[in-house]
Short mmCIF file of N, CA and C in Angstrom, two decimals:
data_model
loop_
_atom_site.label_atom_id
_atom_site.label_comp_id
_atom_site.label_asym_id
_atom_site.label_seq_id
_atom_site.Cartn_x
_atom_site.Cartn_y
_atom_site.Cartn_z
N MET A 1 5.05 -61.33 37.55
CA MET A 1 4.69 -60.66 36.31
C MET A 1 3.78 -61.61 35.52
N SER A 2 2.69 -61.08 35.00
CA SER A 2 1.76 -61.93 34.26
C SER A 2 2.36 -62.35 32.92
N GLU A 3 1.91 -63.49 32.43
CA GLU A 3 2.38 -63.99 31.13
C GLU A 3 2.02 -63.01 30.02
N LYS A 4 0.86 -62.40 30.12
CA LYS A 4 0.42 -61.46 29.09
C LYS A 4 1.36 -60.25 29.02
N LEU A 5 1.72 -59.72 30.18
CA LEU A 5 2.64 -58.58 30.22
C LEU A 5 4.02 -58.99 29.73
N LEU A 6 4.49 -60.14 30.17
CA LEU A 6 5.80 -60.63 29.75
C LEU A 6 5.85 -60.81 28.24
N ASP A 7 4.80 -61.39 27.67
CA ASP A 7 4.74 -61.57 26.22
C ASP A 7 4.77 -60.23 25.51
N PHE A 8 4.02 -59.27 26.02
CA PHE A 8 4.00 -57.93 25.42
C PHE A 8 5.40 -57.31 25.44
N LEU A 9 6.07 -57.37 26.57
CA LEU A 9 7.40 -56.76 26.69
C LEU A 9 8.43 -57.44 25.81
N LEU A 10 8.33 -58.74 25.65
CA LEU A 10 9.31 -59.48 24.86
C LEU A 10 9.07 -59.40 23.35
N THR A 11 7.86 -59.06 22.95
CA THR A 11 7.55 -59.04 21.51
C THR A 11 7.31 -57.65 20.96
N ARG A 12 7.50 -56.63 21.77
CA ARG A 12 7.29 -55.26 21.27
C ARG A 12 8.34 -54.93 20.22
N ARG A 13 8.01 -54.02 19.34
CA ARG A 13 8.94 -53.64 18.27
C ARG A 13 8.72 -52.19 17.90
N SER A 14 9.71 -51.63 17.25
CA SER A 14 9.61 -50.26 16.76
C SER A 14 9.12 -50.30 15.32
N ILE A 15 8.09 -49.57 15.05
CA ILE A 15 7.51 -49.53 13.71
C ILE A 15 8.17 -48.42 12.92
N ARG A 16 8.67 -48.76 11.75
CA ARG A 16 9.31 -47.75 10.90
C ARG A 16 8.63 -47.65 9.53
N ARG A 17 7.77 -48.58 9.24
CA ARG A 17 6.99 -48.54 7.99
C ARG A 17 5.52 -48.59 8.38
N PHE A 18 4.80 -47.61 7.94
CA PHE A 18 3.42 -47.47 8.38
C PHE A 18 2.44 -47.87 7.28
N GLU A 19 1.30 -48.40 7.71
CA GLU A 19 0.22 -48.68 6.76
C GLU A 19 -0.37 -47.36 6.30
N ASP A 20 -0.89 -47.34 5.10
CA ASP A 20 -1.44 -46.11 4.54
C ASP A 20 -2.91 -45.99 4.93
N LYS A 21 -3.15 -45.80 6.23
CA LYS A 21 -4.52 -45.60 6.69
C LYS A 21 -4.53 -44.65 7.88
N GLU A 22 -5.64 -43.98 8.05
CA GLU A 22 -5.78 -43.00 9.12
C GLU A 22 -5.75 -43.69 10.49
N VAL A 23 -5.25 -42.97 11.48
CA VAL A 23 -5.27 -43.45 12.86
C VAL A 23 -6.45 -42.78 13.55
N PRO A 24 -7.36 -43.56 14.11
CA PRO A 24 -8.52 -42.94 14.78
C PRO A 24 -8.08 -42.00 15.90
N LEU A 25 -8.68 -40.83 15.95
CA LEU A 25 -8.31 -39.84 16.96
C LEU A 25 -8.49 -40.39 18.37
N ASP A 26 -9.54 -41.18 18.59
CA ASP A 26 -9.75 -41.71 19.94
C ASP A 26 -8.60 -42.63 20.37
N LEU A 27 -7.98 -43.32 19.43
CA LEU A 27 -6.83 -44.17 19.75
C LEU A 27 -5.61 -43.31 20.11
N LEU A 28 -5.41 -42.21 19.39
CA LEU A 28 -4.31 -41.29 19.71
C LEU A 28 -4.50 -40.65 21.08
N VAL A 29 -5.72 -40.25 21.37
CA VAL A 29 -6.02 -39.64 22.67
C VAL A 29 -5.80 -40.65 23.79
N LYS A 30 -6.20 -41.89 23.55
CA LYS A 30 -6.00 -42.94 24.55
C LYS A 30 -4.50 -43.18 24.79
N ALA A 31 -3.70 -43.16 23.74
CA ALA A 31 -2.25 -43.33 23.88
C ALA A 31 -1.65 -42.20 24.72
N VAL A 32 -2.10 -40.97 24.48
CA VAL A 32 -1.61 -39.83 25.27
C VAL A 32 -2.06 -39.98 26.72
N ASP A 33 -3.28 -40.41 26.93
CA ASP A 33 -3.79 -40.57 28.29
C ASP A 33 -2.95 -41.57 29.07
N VAL A 34 -2.57 -42.67 28.43
CA VAL A 34 -1.72 -43.67 29.09
C VAL A 34 -0.32 -43.11 29.32
N ALA A 35 0.22 -42.37 28.36
CA ALA A 35 1.58 -41.83 28.47
C ALA A 35 1.70 -40.83 29.61
N ARG A 36 0.61 -40.19 29.98
CA ARG A 36 0.66 -39.22 31.07
C ARG A 36 1.11 -39.85 32.39
N PHE A 37 0.98 -41.16 32.49
CA PHE A 37 1.33 -41.85 33.73
C PHE A 37 2.79 -42.30 33.77
N ALA A 38 3.57 -41.93 32.77
CA ALA A 38 5.00 -42.27 32.78
C ALA A 38 5.67 -41.56 33.95
N PRO A 39 6.62 -42.22 34.59
CA PRO A 39 7.29 -41.58 35.72
C PRO A 39 8.18 -40.42 35.28
N SER A 40 8.36 -39.48 36.17
CA SER A 40 9.29 -38.37 35.92
C SER A 40 9.99 -38.04 37.23
N ALA A 41 11.17 -37.47 37.13
CA ALA A 41 11.93 -37.11 38.33
C ALA A 41 11.13 -36.15 39.19
N HIS A 42 11.01 -36.47 40.45
CA HIS A 42 10.28 -35.63 41.40
C HIS A 42 8.83 -35.40 40.98
N ASN A 43 8.33 -36.25 40.10
CA ASN A 43 6.96 -36.15 39.59
C ASN A 43 6.66 -34.76 39.02
N ASN A 44 7.67 -34.14 38.40
CA ASN A 44 7.44 -32.79 37.87
C ASN A 44 6.73 -32.79 36.52
N GLN A 45 6.69 -33.92 35.84
CA GLN A 45 5.97 -34.07 34.58
C GLN A 45 6.13 -32.84 33.67
N PRO A 46 7.33 -32.63 33.16
CA PRO A 46 7.63 -31.41 32.42
C PRO A 46 7.17 -31.41 30.96
N TRP A 47 6.43 -32.39 30.54
CA TRP A 47 6.13 -32.56 29.12
C TRP A 47 4.72 -32.12 28.74
N GLU A 48 4.57 -31.92 27.46
CA GLU A 48 3.25 -31.72 26.85
C GLU A 48 3.18 -32.66 25.66
N PHE A 49 2.01 -33.16 25.38
CA PHE A 49 1.80 -34.06 24.26
C PHE A 49 0.99 -33.33 23.20
N ILE A 50 1.46 -33.40 21.96
CA ILE A 50 0.76 -32.74 20.85
C ILE A 50 0.48 -33.79 19.79
N ILE A 51 -0.79 -33.99 19.50
CA ILE A 51 -1.19 -34.93 18.45
C ILE A 51 -1.14 -34.19 17.13
N VAL A 52 -0.39 -34.73 16.18
CA VAL A 52 -0.23 -34.09 14.87
C VAL A 52 -0.79 -35.03 13.81
N THR A 53 -1.78 -34.54 13.05
CA THR A 53 -2.35 -35.33 11.96
C THR A 53 -2.31 -34.58 10.63
N ASP A 54 -1.99 -33.30 10.68
CA ASP A 54 -1.93 -32.49 9.46
C ASP A 54 -0.70 -32.88 8.64
N LYS A 55 -0.91 -33.21 7.37
CA LYS A 55 0.17 -33.69 6.50
C LYS A 55 1.31 -32.68 6.38
N ASP A 56 0.99 -31.40 6.23
CA ASP A 56 2.04 -30.37 6.11
C ASP A 56 2.87 -30.27 7.39
N LYS A 57 2.21 -30.38 8.54
CA LYS A 57 2.95 -30.31 9.81
C LYS A 57 3.81 -31.55 10.01
N LEU A 58 3.30 -32.71 9.60
CA LEU A 58 4.11 -33.93 9.69
C LEU A 58 5.35 -33.81 8.81
N GLU A 59 5.18 -33.26 7.62
CA GLU A 59 6.33 -33.07 6.73
C GLU A 59 7.32 -32.06 7.31
N ALA A 60 6.80 -31.01 7.95
CA ALA A 60 7.69 -30.03 8.59
C ALA A 60 8.48 -30.68 9.72
N LEU A 61 7.84 -31.52 10.50
CA LEU A 61 8.54 -32.23 11.57
C LEU A 61 9.60 -33.17 10.98
N TYR A 62 9.26 -33.80 9.89
CA TYR A 62 10.19 -34.73 9.23
C TYR A 62 11.48 -34.02 8.83
N THR A 63 11.37 -32.78 8.39
CA THR A 63 12.57 -32.06 7.93
C THR A 63 13.39 -31.49 9.09
N MET A 64 12.83 -31.41 10.27
CA MET A 64 13.53 -30.81 11.41
C MET A 64 14.52 -31.74 12.10
N TYR A 65 14.29 -33.01 12.00
CA TYR A 65 15.07 -33.95 12.80
C TYR A 65 15.51 -35.11 11.93
N ARG A 66 16.78 -35.37 11.87
CA ARG A 66 17.30 -36.36 10.93
C ARG A 66 16.80 -37.77 11.17
N TRP A 67 16.38 -38.10 12.38
CA TRP A 67 15.89 -39.45 12.66
C TRP A 67 14.38 -39.56 12.50
N ALA A 68 13.73 -38.55 11.97
CA ALA A 68 12.28 -38.55 11.86
C ALA A 68 11.79 -39.04 10.50
N ARG A 69 12.61 -39.74 9.77
CA ARG A 69 12.23 -40.22 8.44
C ARG A 69 10.87 -40.93 8.41
N PRO A 70 10.51 -41.76 9.40
CA PRO A 70 9.20 -42.42 9.35
C PRO A 70 8.02 -41.45 9.28
N LEU A 71 8.21 -40.21 9.72
CA LEU A 71 7.11 -39.24 9.67
C LEU A 71 6.74 -38.86 8.25
N LYS A 72 7.63 -39.09 7.31
CA LYS A 72 7.35 -38.71 5.93
C LYS A 72 6.10 -39.41 5.41
N ARG A 73 5.87 -40.64 5.87
CA ARG A 73 4.71 -41.41 5.39
C ARG A 73 3.64 -41.62 6.46
N ALA A 74 3.89 -41.16 7.66
CA ALA A 74 2.95 -41.38 8.76
C ALA A 74 1.69 -40.55 8.58
N LYS A 75 0.59 -41.08 9.08
CA LYS A 75 -0.68 -40.35 9.06
C LYS A 75 -0.86 -39.51 10.32
N ALA A 76 -0.08 -39.82 11.35
CA ALA A 76 -0.18 -39.09 12.62
C ALA A 76 1.08 -39.33 13.44
N CYS A 77 1.30 -38.44 14.39
CA CYS A 77 2.36 -38.67 15.38
C CYS A 77 1.96 -37.94 16.66
N ILE A 78 2.60 -38.34 17.72
CA ILE A 78 2.42 -37.66 19.00
C ILE A 78 3.77 -37.04 19.34
N ALA A 79 3.82 -35.72 19.29
CA ALA A 79 5.06 -35.01 19.64
C ALA A 79 5.06 -34.79 21.15
N ILE A 80 6.17 -35.13 21.77
CA ILE A 80 6.32 -34.92 23.21
C ILE A 80 7.35 -33.81 23.37
N VAL A 81 6.91 -32.69 23.93
CA VAL A 81 7.76 -31.51 24.02
C VAL A 81 7.86 -31.04 25.47
N THR A 82 8.92 -30.29 25.74
CA THR A 82 9.08 -29.71 27.07
C THR A 82 9.87 -28.42 26.95
N ASP A 83 9.70 -27.56 27.90
CA ASP A 83 10.47 -26.33 27.98
C ASP A 83 11.49 -26.51 29.10
N PRO A 84 12.78 -26.65 28.76
CA PRO A 84 13.78 -26.90 29.80
C PRO A 84 13.84 -25.79 30.85
N GLU A 85 13.43 -24.60 30.50
CA GLU A 85 13.44 -23.51 31.48
C GLU A 85 12.38 -23.69 32.56
N LEU A 86 11.33 -24.44 32.24
CA LEU A 86 10.26 -24.66 33.21
C LEU A 86 10.53 -25.87 34.10
N SER A 87 11.50 -26.68 33.74
CA SER A 87 11.85 -27.86 34.52
C SER A 87 12.95 -27.50 35.52
N PRO A 88 12.70 -27.77 36.78
CA PRO A 88 13.77 -27.48 37.75
C PRO A 88 14.96 -28.40 37.54
N ARG A 89 16.13 -27.83 37.67
CA ARG A 89 17.35 -28.64 37.54
C ARG A 89 17.80 -29.04 38.94
N THR A 90 17.79 -30.33 39.17
CA THR A 90 18.12 -30.80 40.51
C THR A 90 19.46 -31.51 40.56
N HIS A 91 20.09 -31.76 39.40
CA HIS A 91 21.37 -32.47 39.40
C HIS A 91 22.44 -31.59 38.81
#
């Protein structure tokens, strides 16, 4: 394992307080592009990624889920959604 990767893995953190600035759309798209390569059972990739930057939609998401408090001040989020009916159940 490279030192650069090891350093990244050991120093990563969860951000809960956001800076009050816009997130460039190209950065959000790049994050989604990288996330598409995450492994999934049987490579079924049951997810969809939705980039949300609209303030009203972010506030609506914030009220739907009790752990979504950081969305109240966020300028953007990437919602990862799936339809369980479309995912085959193998276990």
